[in-house]
Amino acid sequence: MSLKAPPELIVFQQMADVPYNWSLGREGSLFLIALRDEKKFLGIKCPSCGKVYVPPRKVCGPCFTANSQWVEVGDEGVVTAFSVVNYRFTDPATGLPREVPYTFAFVRLDGADTKLCHKLAETDPARLKVGMRVKAVFAEQRTGNIEKDVIHFRAVQA
Amino acid sequence: MLDEVAIVGVGQTKYERRKIGETFADLVFEVTNKALEDAGITIRDIDNVVTVSNDFQDGRTISSMAVMDACGAFGKNVSTVEGDGTLGALYGLMRVLSGAFETTLVVAHCKCSEGDQDLIWNSAFDPVYYRRLGLEAVSASALQARRYMDKYGVTGEQCALVPVKNHRNARANPWAQEAMDLTVEEVMRSPVLASPLKMLDAAPLSDGACAVIFANRWKAGRMTTKPVWVRGVGHCADAYYLGDRDLAGVDSLTGAAKRAYGLAGIVDPRKEIDVVEVFEAFGYQELMWLEGLGFCDPGQGGVFTAGGNTLMDGPWPVNPSGGVLSAHPGLVAGLVRIAEACLQVRGDAGARQVDGVRTALAHGTNGLCGQGHCVWVLGG
Amino acid sequence: MTDFQSGVEPMVYSGRIRMPYQWSAGETGSRFFTQLRDYGRIWGSRCRVCDLVFVPPRKVCGRCLNGIGEWIELPPAGVLQTFTVVYRHRPAIHPADPPFAYGIIRLDGADSGLIHLLGEIEPGEIVSGLRVQAVLKEKRERRGDILDIKYFKPFSA
Amino acid sequence: MAQRVAVVGFGQTHHKSNRGDVTGIELINEAVRRALEDAELGPGDIDAVVIGNMDHFENINLADMWGVEGTGGYLKPVMKLTTGGTTGTTVAIAGYYHVASSLFDVVLAVGWEKNSESDTTGGTITAFDPVWERFSFPGALPGLALDAVVYMQKYGVTEKDGARVAVRDRANAARNPYAHLRDPITVDDVLRSPMLSYPIKLLDICPRSDGAAALILAGEEKARKICRQPAWIWSVSVCHNYTYTSDVNFGYLDTLEQACRETYKKAGIKDPGKEIDVIEMYQPCSFAGLSWLEAMGFCGPGEAPGLLWDGATDAGGDLPVNPSGGVLNANPIGATGTIRVGEVARQIQGRAGACQVPEVKTGLATGFGGCYWSDVLLLGNRPR
């Protein structure tokens, strides 16, 4: 033993950055094509229990049945839960802090049984409530991307 | 392990370079249904599920979350192994052996085309000491290949016999990705990736999924007339740092094989095993793994292979499916070896069937340069 | 199954996982790296139970799980155990343009090999068993990481 | 042939916000060596190793292979499992099946995490769907907040009720030398702490910790030789139903209810409130300590605050919850579930030191994570 305690701790820093190309599958693709080309939301229905999934997926988990029928759902719906996000954190898609505040919400579109995750235009908690009706605000230029083709959902005046 | 747990169904996708039309969940749903159909049962007959996936390959922490509905796990006991598919299968087997479950579905998925393999494999190197050197799986395997060839005098031509044989075998396998006729000269002339490894020494990148269903004796008897019994299984890990190991050695494979053979009551694998499916991501690995499995002495893998012993019509056909060199869907590849060994024992391997298979061996590896291994012995 | 959606153009979402990480080298690793950076010395550690000298050094022996208290300074020279010349071009991770070489070097007195780059040698001249020595970066360029060693080159007395 | 399984050893690190003095491998090794010392075993006595963590918290691929240096898995069978927040209980359960299958007799199960090495919220977000959820999903906090809000509105539960849970757990943590947070707090301290996501305030939520924990599990014959009082595993269940966060039924953790129901049934438990003596639950925020007790069947809907204020869940009460101080006071994510199992085992063995509660014959450990998934293990002082 001929060394003293180290004068410092060495810490290695790295920005890990791994690109991915995630396939959307036939269901996800068809949904996004309809959103991009026709500003329409599609749901996919389980032939067994009748549940309408938005966003779409191939399998109804509880039934273990392939969803097989497309239905058009509304571009309006109900906020089932929300949270105004004020705290800072790293967005793992960019490695940078995500811009806050923003409102994260689960929206059940009219005619759907499951909820879509998206953002709300309003960030004042006093003007938000569970059960409020909201409508999608579409981007002018759409590319088949749920984040960007729908800018956010905004409140519908009763 | 005599007639305790059997494989009663298997399912595979076609392995392809880019399955862009399908999500992970779609692939899992496909093979789950195929395996259920193969076993002649429905999802209601399955009482628990083990999924296999890798968070780096999927670009997703908790990569199994994406497939919970597609593997039929809703309402069932389910868990996830991150490692080669042979290890997921082992956990599925344990759950049946414990008496807690009767029928386990094991399903593995991976789409090597969706991520960047070099970045993903670089992340397996220690971030403190070695990651900055930029090592990845090809360079690391090249260090192993060089050491193996130098230590024992194995030649590049002997290693090249493996891709020649396996791509030729793949012509009889409808699921394989790269079936072709090659010559040793073509392998030797292919571009060098990292010496001594050349393009045609290496496995392609594949997307795919595989499912295997295990059942206890009672259930197996009711499900199928052709149960394939698990006779023995063993797994083992070597030291992590590549510099701590003699990379030409196969200590952990010897350990895994010893355990599997012990459980299966196998004294001499050369006399008792009829067909072998190994996880060879590079040609040289098949030679090394045959040494570790006891089919030849250390350093003799090249001579053994050059002697025609591992050809389809040889005494110990190795990788009649075409092996991992013909389709490499990442950590699915080990589970594919089990599925293929199972089909061989059943006599259901179609054009790639080896005559008179009573006992088959399946092998998977985990980590870099065969740090970990898992060995299965299956019998009719 | 119905083909009610055949002919759909399959879409792919191109994204990334981009996250900052910070890994501490811990006290043992920090000793190794500060000694390398400040004095250009390479230290290993010896497990007295297994009688093995490890480089990089360990706080605990991975074989017997006993703590390792003994540090051993190793000469910056040893024998090349194996090597590869890399011809693939992956600038996102590789530290040099191809062709460049990696080797595993067993430093004199060590029982484990150190992975590093090889330099000052033509690819065709590299052979296993070659005696090599470490070439360090200039002191002012050393930052306390493994690349403070530039590479290993053929030994010259 | 199947065999009964017991926990015969447990070791954990002193959990802290940053263990920069060690690498992940060295951190794992601290817990492993403590578990071996606890069971008075050497590395040669271990037949197999099970390990788990969450990959994108440390960005180490194949951490089982890397971790061989710390676990003592050299030339041993090693397997990695990962299921997100439930990883710690998943490895314990996998260790259980390793032994129960009779393929192995003595198994080491290790959970670990170095949360100081990344942004925990960013890492958590990578667990969710990259296309449909990741761009808007803001981490674990809002989901827990939604869960709490629905429950509070339904039963008139208040922020003060949540605060009382946090105060109880901190008082317990003060007696646990391994806990990350140990300074006692008051209800007022909790109520005055910064609001993060209504109703969750800083002192209502778990910290992010560096830590590791290791269990040693053994088959019946070995267990009796290794220790005088093994902690027998009676039954285990998991429920991982959901694929997307939007599938979750916020306000009621139905996966926990299902997993508990199965666990009790397998072990022949009819009245969990009377038959279970201690609970260590994966309680990521104070409010979960109320509604989840109801999901576990310890009281009726809306009755948990009553139990709490009566002192029943305090260390000296009839139904002590989190005598170790729980997750609110140490949360090295991949290890968190493993610690729950280890703490219950210690209680059953009567070796929980200052955290010991009287007369523990049975105890329940839970895991939480993934997409509102639940794991449950029931342990007892006799084989069953």
PDB file of C-alpha atoms in Angstrom, chain D residues 89-214:
ATOM      1  CA  THR D  89     -39.511  -8.154  -6.164  1.00  0.00           C
ATOM      2  CA  THR D  90     -39.146  -9.822  -9.575  1.00  0.00           C
ATOM      3  CA  VAL D  91     -35.599 -10.941  -8.713  1.00  0.00           C
ATOM      4  CA  ALA D  92     -36.762 -12.177  -5.302  1.00  0.00           C
ATOM      5  CA  ILE D  93     -39.556 -14.145  -6.966  1.00  0.00           C
ATOM      6  CA  ALA D  94     -37.162 -15.502  -9.601  1.00  0.00           C
ATOM      7  CA  GLY D  95     -34.811 -16.573  -6.808  1.00  0.00           C
ATOM      8  CA  TYR D  96     -37.778 -18.312  -5.217  1.00  0.00           C
ATOM      9  CA  TYR D  97     -38.540 -20.277  -8.407  1.00  0.00           C
ATOM     10  CA  HIS D  98     -34.851 -21.103  -8.890  1.00  0.00           C
ATOM     11  CA  VAL D  99     -34.954 -22.901  -5.552  1.00  0.00           C
ATOM     12  CA  ALA D 100     -38.544 -24.145  -5.653  1.00  0.00           C
ATOM     13  CA  SER D 101     -37.760 -25.926  -8.944  1.00  0.00           C
ATOM     14  CA  SER D 102     -35.051 -27.858  -7.075  1.00  0.00           C
ATOM     15  CA  LEU D 103     -32.597 -27.001  -9.846  1.00  0.00           C
ATOM     16  CA  PHE D 104     -30.687 -24.977  -7.225  1.00  0.00           C
ATOM     17  CA  ASP D 105     -30.475 -25.060  -3.441  1.00  0.00           C
ATOM     18  CA  VAL D 106     -28.928 -21.729  -2.452  1.00  0.00           C
ATOM     19  CA  VAL D 107     -29.540 -18.685  -4.628  1.00  0.00           C
ATOM     20  CA  LEU D 108     -28.464 -15.068  -4.381  1.00  0.00           C
ATOM     21  CA  ALA D 109     -31.009 -12.492  -5.630  1.00  0.00           C
ATOM     22  CA  VAL D 110     -29.687  -8.969  -6.140  1.00  0.00           C
ATOM     23  CA  GLY D 111     -31.488  -5.719  -6.900  1.00  0.00           C
ATOM     24  CA  TRP D 112     -29.580  -2.483  -7.352  1.00  0.00           C
ATOM     25  CA  GLU D 113     -29.734   1.029  -8.761  1.00  0.00           C
ATOM     26  CA  LYS D 114     -27.468   4.075  -8.905  1.00  0.00           C
ATOM     27  CA  ASN D 115     -30.000   6.776  -9.523  1.00  0.00           C
ATOM     28  CA  SER D 116     -27.297   9.428  -9.172  1.00  0.00           C
ATOM     29  CA  GLU D 117     -25.960   8.429 -12.571  1.00  0.00           C
ATOM     30  CA  SER D 118     -28.897   9.775 -14.590  1.00  0.00           C
ATOM     31  CA  ASP D 119     -32.029  11.925 -14.505  1.00  0.00           C
ATOM     32  CA  THR D 120     -34.558   9.641 -12.831  1.00  0.00           C
ATOM     33  CA  THR D 121     -37.597  11.269 -14.424  1.00  0.00           C
ATOM     34  CA  GLY D 122     -35.997  11.155 -17.879  1.00  0.00           C
ATOM     35  CA  GLY D 123     -35.091   7.516 -17.342  1.00  0.00           C
ATOM     36  CA  THR D 124     -38.606   6.700 -16.184  1.00  0.00           C
ATOM     37  CA  ILE D 125     -40.073   8.299 -19.299  1.00  0.00           C
ATOM     38  CA  THR D 126     -38.079   5.883 -21.481  1.00  0.00           C
ATOM     39  CA  ALA D 127     -40.172   3.076 -19.995  1.00  0.00           C
ATOM     40  CA  PHE D 128     -43.197   4.266 -21.939  1.00  0.00           C
ATOM     41  CA  ASP D 129     -44.199   3.985 -25.558  1.00  0.00           C
ATOM     42  CA  PRO D 130     -41.845   6.047 -27.732  1.00  0.00           C
ATOM     43  CA  VAL D 131     -44.483   6.951 -30.304  1.00  0.00           C
ATOM     44  CA  TRP D 132     -47.721   7.392 -28.397  1.00  0.00           C
ATOM     45  CA  GLU D 133     -46.765   8.347 -24.847  1.00  0.00           C
ATOM     46  CA  ARG D 134     -43.196   9.548 -24.396  1.00  0.00           C
ATOM     47  CA  PHE D 135     -43.615  13.078 -25.815  1.00  0.00           C
ATOM     48  CA  SER D 136     -46.249  14.065 -23.258  1.00  0.00           C
ATOM     49  CA  PHE D 137     -45.606  11.699 -20.357  1.00  0.00           C
ATOM     50  CA  PRO D 138     -43.852  13.516 -17.515  1.00  0.00           C
ATOM     51  CA  GLY D 139     -42.642  10.658 -15.287  1.00  0.00           C
ATOM     52  CA  ALA D 140     -44.044   8.869 -12.286  1.00  0.00           C
ATOM     53  CA  LEU D 141     -45.228  11.846 -10.260  1.00  0.00           C
ATOM     54  CA  PRO D 142     -48.446  12.903 -12.072  1.00  0.00           C
ATOM     55  CA  GLY D 143     -49.747   9.333 -12.245  1.00  0.00           C
ATOM     56  CA  LEU D 144     -49.353   8.989  -8.506  1.00  0.00           C
ATOM     57  CA  ALA D 145     -50.967  12.391  -8.040  1.00  0.00           C
ATOM     58  CA  LEU D 146     -53.949  11.393 -10.208  1.00  0.00           C
ATOM     59  CA  ASP D 147     -54.271   8.210  -8.233  1.00  0.00           C
ATOM     60  CA  ALA D 148     -54.306  10.182  -4.980  1.00  0.00           C
ATOM     61  CA  VAL D 149     -56.776  12.823  -6.189  1.00  0.00           C
ATOM     62  CA  VAL D 150     -59.386  10.293  -7.249  1.00  0.00           C
ATOM     63  CA  TYR D 151     -59.082   8.485  -3.923  1.00  0.00           C
ATOM     64  CA  MET D 152     -59.214  11.678  -1.834  1.00  0.00           C
ATOM     65  CA  GLN D 153     -62.276  13.005  -3.623  1.00  0.00           C
ATOM     66  CA  LYS D 154     -64.105   9.719  -3.275  1.00  0.00           C
ATOM     67  CA  TYR D 155     -63.637   9.373   0.470  1.00  0.00           C
ATOM     68  CA  GLY D 156     -62.942  12.894   1.700  1.00  0.00           C
ATOM     69  CA  VAL D 157     -59.317  12.045   2.440  1.00  0.00           C
ATOM     70  CA  THR D 158     -57.100  15.070   3.128  1.00  0.00           C
ATOM     71  CA  GLU D 159     -53.528  16.134   2.573  1.00  0.00           C
ATOM     72  CA  LYS D 160     -53.101  15.845   6.328  1.00  0.00           C
ATOM     73  CA  ASP D 161     -53.916  12.134   6.131  1.00  0.00           C
ATOM     74  CA  GLY D 162     -51.134  11.706   3.580  1.00  0.00           C
ATOM     75  CA  ALA D 163     -48.784  13.704   5.771  1.00  0.00           C
ATOM     76  CA  ARG D 164     -49.440  11.383   8.706  1.00  0.00           C
ATOM     77  CA  VAL D 165     -48.217   8.453   6.585  1.00  0.00           C
ATOM     78  CA  ALA D 166     -45.010  10.308   5.749  1.00  0.00           C
ATOM     79  CA  VAL D 167     -44.460  11.182   9.420  1.00  0.00           C
ATOM     80  CA  ARG D 168     -44.942   7.561  10.487  1.00  0.00           C
ATOM     81  CA  ASP D 169     -42.506   6.242   7.911  1.00  0.00           C
ATOM     82  CA  ARG D 170     -39.877   8.840   8.772  1.00  0.00           C
ATOM     83  CA  ALA D 171     -40.155   8.037  12.473  1.00  0.00           C
ATOM     84  CA  ASN D 172     -39.519   4.404  11.551  1.00  0.00           C
ATOM     85  CA  ALA D 173     -36.636   5.338   9.240  1.00  0.00           C
ATOM     86  CA  ALA D 174     -34.954   7.159  12.119  1.00  0.00           C
ATOM     87  CA  ARG D 175     -34.443   3.724  13.706  1.00  0.00           C
ATOM     88  CA  ASN D 176     -33.066   2.178  10.490  1.00  0.00           C
ATOM     89  CA  PRO D 177     -29.352   2.804   9.960  1.00  0.00           C
ATOM     90  CA  TYR D 178     -29.639   1.907   6.269  1.00  0.00           C
ATOM     91  CA  ALA D 179     -32.381   4.446   5.426  1.00  0.00           C
ATOM     92  CA  HIS D 180     -31.526   7.367   3.164  1.00  0.00           C
ATOM     93  CA  LEU D 181     -33.688   9.941   5.012  1.00  0.00           C
ATOM     94  CA  ARG D 182     -33.693   9.685   8.822  1.00  0.00           C
ATOM     95  CA  ASP D 183     -34.462  13.106  10.359  1.00  0.00           C
ATOM     96  CA  PRO D 184     -37.874  13.067  12.038  1.00  0.00           C
ATOM     97  CA  ILE D 185     -40.567  15.263  10.507  1.00  0.00           C
ATOM     98  CA  THR D 186     -43.980  16.549  11.582  1.00  0.00           C
ATOM     99  CA  VAL D 187     -47.316  16.743   9.795  1.00  0.00           C
ATOM    100  CA  ASP D 188     -46.761  20.493   9.469  1.00  0.00           C
ATOM    101  CA  ASP D 189     -43.352  19.912   7.878  1.00  0.00           C
ATOM    102  CA  VAL D 190     -45.001  17.754   5.231  1.00  0.00           C
ATOM    103  CA  LEU D 191     -47.859  20.171   4.598  1.00  0.00           C
ATOM    104  CA  ARG D 192     -45.429  23.081   4.259  1.00  0.00           C
ATOM    105  CA  SER D 193     -43.007  21.272   1.954  1.00  0.00           C
ATOM    106  CA  PRO D 194     -42.969  22.416  -1.695  1.00  0.00           C
ATOM    107  CA  MET D 195     -45.930  21.274  -3.811  1.00  0.00           C
ATOM    108  CA  LEU D 196     -44.713  19.126  -6.704  1.00  0.00           C
ATOM    109  CA  SER D 197     -47.932  17.870  -8.260  1.00  0.00           C
ATOM    110  CA  TYR D 198     -51.119  18.354  -6.256  1.00  0.00           C
ATOM    111  CA  PRO D 199     -51.603  16.779  -3.723  1.00  0.00           C
ATOM    112  CA  ILE D 200     -48.045  15.440  -3.635  1.00  0.00           C
ATOM    113  CA  LYS D 201     -45.489  17.579  -1.870  1.00  0.00           C
ATOM    114  CA  LEU D 202     -41.770  17.034  -1.505  1.00  0.00           C
ATOM    115  CA  LEU D 203     -42.161  15.139   1.786  1.00  0.00           C
ATOM    116  CA  ASP D 204     -44.971  12.971   0.379  1.00  0.00           C
ATOM    117  CA  ILE D 205     -42.772  11.386  -2.287  1.00  0.00           C
ATOM    118  CA  CYS D 206     -39.851   8.955  -2.279  1.00  0.00           C
ATOM    119  CA  PRO D 207     -36.292  10.212  -2.781  1.00  0.00           C
ATOM    120  CA  ARG D 208     -33.950   8.940  -5.487  1.00  0.00           C
ATOM    121  CA  SER D 209     -31.260   6.813  -3.923  1.00  0.00           C
ATOM    122  CA  ASP D 210     -28.148   4.824  -4.731  1.00  0.00           C
ATOM    123  CA  GLY D 211     -28.286   1.395  -3.206  1.00  0.00           C
ATOM    124  CA  ALA D 212     -28.248  -2.357  -3.539  1.00  0.00           C
ATOM    125  CA  ALA D 213     -29.814  -5.258  -1.702  1.00  0.00           C
ATOM    126  CA  ALA D 214     -29.203  -8.984  -1.788  1.00  0.00           C
TER     127      ALA D 214
END
